[in-house]
Amino acid sequence: MRDGFIKAAAGTPRIKVADCRHNAEACFNLMREAAAQGVRVLALPELCLTGYTCGDLFLQDALLRGAEEALATVLEATKNLDMVTALGLPVRHRNKLYNCAAVISRGELLGLVPKAHIPNYGEFHEARWFASGQDLGGPGCAIPFAGQAAVDLSAGLVFRCTEMPALIIGVEICEDLWAAQPPSLRLAAEGATLILNLSASDETVGKAAYRRELAAGQSARLCCGYVYADAGEGESTTDMVFTGHNLIAENGRLLAERRFATGLTVSELDVDALAYERRRMNTFPAGGRETSARDFSLEPGTTTLTRHISATPFIPENGGERAERCEEIIKIAALGLKQRLEHTGAKTAVVGLSGGLDSTLAILITAVAMKLLSRPASDIIAVTMPCFGTTDRTRDNAVELAGRLGATLRRIDIGEAVKQHFKDIGQSMENHDVTFENGQARERTQVLMDIANQNGGLVVGTGDLSELALGWATYNGDHMSMYGVNASIPKTLVRHLVSYVAGDKAEEDKRLSDVLEDILDTPVSPELLPAIEGRISQRTEDLVGPYELHDFFLYYIVRWAFPPRKVLRLAEQAFGRRYDRATILKWLRTFYRRFFSQQFKRSCLPDGPKVGSVTLSPRGDWRMPSDASARLWLEELEGLE
């Protein structure tokens, strides 16, 4: 439960149709198994205490009495379990029968939630036995049941954890999810962050994919966790087959899935992240009425994480999805540049080409933009500006890349101009301090701007999102451009985009592919300090830390507003085999310190297209005062040493 995580499960017991005593035993055995695994919220299938396929037996008093007694047995058998469970059974009320979910915790029946939408088409004949419960609630709907004096029977119930206020549970039943107006819409508006669906959905060809899309889609639409528990073995196969298709989704992402099996499907839901996302989206309803919630209690503790935490949150791990994402990002960025070139009437696009990753991606995007404009690649002016730290490798790669793309290449050695500038300001050539480095960066920017003026052009920026987060850019040097195409692309993603193009061009232009591969193999460096024996002497990641860590921090700090403790925990989960805790803490501290101190650079960024969920544009997603203090975040890190 700490850090906002709660372990949830969908369970499918092996039942016997109409054997309520057997089914009660199957349910409480599965509940005990779930509790042993640390599960705190469990959903079991629709009508699992009787079986969904009882048919006209639902009208038999013996079955209904048996279901109530079975629930009482489950309550007694599980009163020491620190867990909330929802399980299905039929409930009589005022001459009607309702298909209900019983929500129980520690031997107490918290409430009964009736099914709202009763299917009576195709293979389903529920209206023959059950009434809709969508209007149930309010006075007169507190009934004695399963040995409890008074239990609410209402479609609008939500259940709130007193120790974890962001955990509010709502329940809907099978067809409710398929309906045009699922009860979960109302439940989420009432504050529910976790929806449990008790289902008995028979299997037909193609239905699993649709069911999966429904559950994941509803979790995205409602910004909630969604646990779908399906009936399985033991149900009658007279006319239907049930496969126990269990699903756990969170805000559009499928966390766990199981099919053709009984037992538990388990994962962890990040309730704090869901609550944050709802606060961030000001169109989400404000929350529910206090009177609609029924409180329950769970013992606080640390939830063991089994869900996968990707070390590259900006990059899909599936190869096909990754390629599709790369293609999409390049097109979005190119369309932004295309519009800017059209609007300004720019005759050329000027790119400073260093032979590094960022400038390589910038010119690749610019080439696509020119193609979209039906203009020749020669309208791109690629400027390589060697100086004190430039190596033959990066210079030659820049020249080769410009040539393969058909860009107009200009080579301008800025060494003498920088020396003259240093002489003017009294900077020693032997003093390799920040002035020595930044003087070169600003000279390059001046050259690019002036060439753009000469040629009616627009300077295309090369700086990426990771550099903006860390402030790893020279103010009014590489920090400045006329349009920054890489501004919302983190460094780890830059690498994958260039790699994607290299692979895409392998057959069409092997020499272009080869030069891109060599650029990918080149250490990330601004090349502002003199080379040593012709090799790069300045490696960025030795100075500011691994970009894979910083991009991970960036995603969870900016996109999800996670506190330092939680970011550290997730980083240990994702990178535990590569970095120890001390190393992660060291670079996390660096990230926070630089992120706060370097905001002034982000406050005056050039325009650039947003391509993903994180951007630091002061006109877009990120508003932060340049003099904000990092004290609270750094103090929390100190407590984690």
Coordinates of N, CA and C in Angstrom, one line a residue, residues 291-372:
T291 N -21.9 10.3 1.3 CA -22.9 9.3 1.8 C -22.9 8.1 1.0
S292 N -22.4 8.1 -0.2 CA -22.4 6.9 -1.1 C -21.3 5.9 -0.8
A293 N -20.3 6.3 0.1 CA -19.2 5.4 0.3 C -19.4 4.6 1.6
R294 N -18.9 3.4 1.5 CA -18.9 2.5 2.7 C -17.4 2.2 3.0
D295 N -17.0 2.5 4.2 CA -15.6 2.4 4.6 C -15.2 1.0 4.9
F296 N -14.0 0.7 4.6 CA -13.4 -0.6 5.1 C -11.9 -0.3 5.5
S297 N -11.3 -1.2 6.1 CA -10.0 -1.0 6.7 C -9.0 -2.1 6.2
L298 N -7.8 -1.7 5.9 CA -6.7 -2.6 5.5 C -5.5 -2.3 6.3
E299 N -4.8 -3.2 6.7 CA -3.5 -3.0 7.5 C -2.5 -2.4 6.6
P300 N -1.9 -1.2 6.9 CA -0.9 -0.6 6.0 C 0.3 -1.5 5.9
G301 N 1.0 -1.5 4.7 CA 2.2 -2.3 4.5 C 2.7 -2.0 3.2
T302 N 3.9 -2.6 2.9 CA 4.6 -2.4 1.6 C 4.1 -3.4 0.6
T303 N 3.7 -3.0 -0.5 CA 3.2 -4.0 -1.5 C 4.4 -4.4 -2.4
T304 N 4.6 -5.7 -2.4 CA 5.7 -6.3 -3.2 C 5.3 -6.1 -4.7
L305 N 6.2 -5.5 -5.5 CA 5.9 -5.3 -6.9 C 6.3 -6.5 -7.7
T306 N 5.3 -6.9 -8.5 CA 5.6 -8.0 -9.5 C 5.3 -7.4 -10.9
R307 N 4.6 -6.3 -11.0 CA 4.3 -5.7 -12.3 C 5.6 -5.2 -13.0
H308 N 5.7 -5.3 -14.3 CA 6.9 -4.9 -15.0 C 7.0 -3.4 -15.0
I309 N 8.2 -2.9 -14.6 CA 8.6 -1.5 -14.7 C 9.6 -1.4 -15.8
S310 N 9.3 -0.8 -16.9 CA 10.2 -0.6 -18.0 C 11.3 0.4 -17.6
A311 N 12.5 0.0 -18.0 CA 13.7 0.9 -17.8 C 13.7 2.0 -18.9
T312 N 12.8 1.9 -19.9 CA 12.8 2.9 -21.0 C 11.3 3.3 -21.2
P313 N 10.8 4.1 -20.3 CA 9.4 4.4 -20.3 C 9.0 5.2 -21.6
F314 N 9.9 5.9 -22.3 CA 9.6 6.6 -23.5 C 9.6 5.7 -24.7
I315 N 10.0 4.5 -24.6 CA 10.3 3.6 -25.7 C 9.5 2.3 -25.6
P316 N 8.7 2.0 -26.5 CA 7.9 0.7 -26.5 C 8.9 -0.5 -26.5
E317 N 8.7 -1.5 -25.7 CA 9.6 -2.6 -25.7 C 9.3 -3.6 -26.8
N318 N 8.1 -3.6 -27.3 CA 7.8 -4.4 -28.5 C 8.3 -3.9 -29.8
G319 N 9.1 -4.7 -30.5 CA 9.8 -4.2 -31.7 C 8.9 -3.6 -32.7
G320 N 7.8 -4.2 -33.0 CA 6.8 -3.7 -34.0 C 6.2 -2.4 -33.6
E321 N 5.8 -2.3 -32.3 CA 5.2 -1.1 -31.8 C 6.3 0.0 -31.8
R322 N 7.5 -0.3 -31.5 CA 8.6 0.7 -31.4 C 8.8 1.3 -32.8
A323 N 8.9 0.4 -33.8 CA 9.1 0.9 -35.2 C 8.0 1.9 -35.6
E324 N 6.7 1.5 -35.3 CA 5.6 2.3 -35.6 C 5.6 3.6 -34.9
R325 N 6.1 3.6 -33.6 CA 6.2 4.8 -32.8 C 7.3 5.7 -33.4
C326 N 8.4 5.2 -33.8 CA 9.5 6.0 -34.4 C 9.0 6.7 -35.6
E327 N 8.3 6.0 -36.5 CA 7.8 6.5 -37.7 C 6.9 7.7 -37.4
E328 N 6.0 7.5 -36.5 CA 5.0 8.5 -36.1 C 5.7 9.8 -35.5
I329 N 6.7 9.6 -34.7 CA 7.4 10.7 -34.1 C 8.1 11.6 -35.1
I330 N 8.8 10.9 -36.0 CA 9.5 11.6 -37.1 C 8.5 12.4 -37.9
K331 N 7.4 11.8 -38.2 CA 6.4 12.5 -39.1 C 5.8 13.7 -38.3
I332 N 5.5 13.6 -37.0 CA 4.9 14.7 -36.3 C 5.9 15.8 -36.2
A333 N 7.2 15.5 -35.9 CA 8.2 16.6 -35.8 C 8.4 17.3 -37.2
A334 N 8.4 16.4 -38.2 CA 8.6 17.0 -39.6 C 7.4 17.9 -40.0
L335 N 6.2 17.5 -39.6 CA 5.0 18.3 -40.0 C 5.1 19.6 -39.3
G336 N 5.6 19.6 -38.0 CA 5.8 20.9 -37.3 C 6.7 21.8 -38.0
L337 N 7.9 21.3 -38.4 CA 8.9 22.1 -39.1 C 8.4 22.5 -40.5
K338 N 7.7 21.6 -41.2 CA 7.1 22.0 -42.5 C 6.2 23.2 -42.4
Q339 N 5.3 23.2 -41.4 CA 4.4 24.3 -41.2 C 5.2 25.6 -40.9
R340 N 6.3 25.5 -40.1 CA 7.1 26.7 -39.7 C 7.8 27.2 -41.0
L341 N 8.3 26.3 -41.8 CA 9.0 26.8 -43.0 C 8.1 27.5 -44.0
E342 N 6.9 26.9 -44.1 CA 5.8 27.5 -45.0 C 5.4 28.9 -44.4
H343 N 5.1 28.9 -43.2 CA 4.6 30.2 -42.6 C 5.6 31.3 -42.7
T344 N 6.9 31.0 -42.4 CA 7.9 32.1 -42.4 C 8.5 32.4 -43.8
G345 N 8.1 31.5 -44.8 CA 8.6 31.7 -46.1 C 10.1 31.4 -46.2
A346 N 10.6 30.6 -45.3 CA 12.1 30.4 -45.3 C 12.5 29.7 -46.6
K347 N 13.6 30.2 -47.2 CA 14.2 29.6 -48.4 C 15.0 28.4 -48.1
T348 N 15.6 28.4 -46.9 CA 16.5 27.3 -46.5 C 16.2 26.9 -45.0
A349 N 16.7 25.7 -44.7 CA 16.7 25.3 -43.3 C 18.2 25.0 -42.9
V350 N 18.7 25.7 -41.9 CA 20.1 25.6 -41.5 C 20.2 24.8 -40.3
V351 N 21.1 23.7 -40.4 CA 21.3 22.8 -39.3 C 22.8 22.7 -39.0
G352 N 23.1 22.9 -37.7 CA 24.5 22.7 -37.3 C 24.7 21.2 -37.1
L353 N 25.6 20.6 -38.0 CA 25.8 19.2 -38.0 C 27.1 18.8 -37.4
S354 N 27.1 18.2 -36.2 CA 28.3 17.9 -35.5 C 28.8 16.5 -35.7
G355 N 27.9 15.6 -36.2 CA 28.3 14.2 -36.2 C 27.8 13.4 -35.0
G356 N 27.1 14.1 -34.1 CA 26.5 13.5 -33.0 C 25.0 13.1 -33.2
L357 N 24.4 12.5 -32.2 CA 23.1 11.9 -32.3 C 22.0 13.0 -32.5
D358 N 22.1 14.1 -31.7 CA 21.0 15.1 -31.8 C 21.0 15.8 -33.1
S359 N 22.1 16.2 -33.6 CA 22.1 17.0 -34.9 C 21.8 16.0 -36.0
T360 N 22.1 14.7 -35.9 CA 21.8 13.7 -36.9 C 20.3 13.6 -37.0
L361 N 19.6 13.5 -35.8 CA 18.1 13.4 -35.8 C 17.5 14.6 -36.4
A362 N 18.0 15.8 -36.0 CA 17.5 17.1 -36.5 C 17.5 17.1 -38.1
I363 N 18.7 16.7 -38.6 CA 18.7 16.8 -40.1 C 17.9 15.8 -40.8
L364 N 17.7 14.6 -40.1 CA 16.8 13.6 -40.7 C 15.4 14.1 -40.7
I365 N 15.0 14.7 -39.6 CA 13.6 15.3 -39.6 C 13.5 16.4 -40.6
T366 N 14.5 17.2 -40.7 CA 14.5 18.3 -41.7 C 14.3 17.8 -43.1
A367 N 15.0 16.7 -43.4 CA 14.9 16.1 -44.8 C 13.5 15.6 -45.1
V368 N 12.9 15.0 -44.0 CA 11.5 14.6 -44.2 C 10.6 15.8 -44.5
A369 N 10.8 16.9 -43.7 CA 10.0 18.1 -43.9 C 10.2 18.7 -45.3
M370 N 11.4 18.7 -45.8 CA 11.6 19.2 -47.2 C 10.9 18.3 -48.2
K371 N 10.9 17.0 -47.9 CA 10.2 16.1 -48.9 C 8.6 16.4 -48.8
L372 N 8.1 16.6 -47.6 CA 6.7 17.0 -47.5 C 6.4 18.3 -48.2

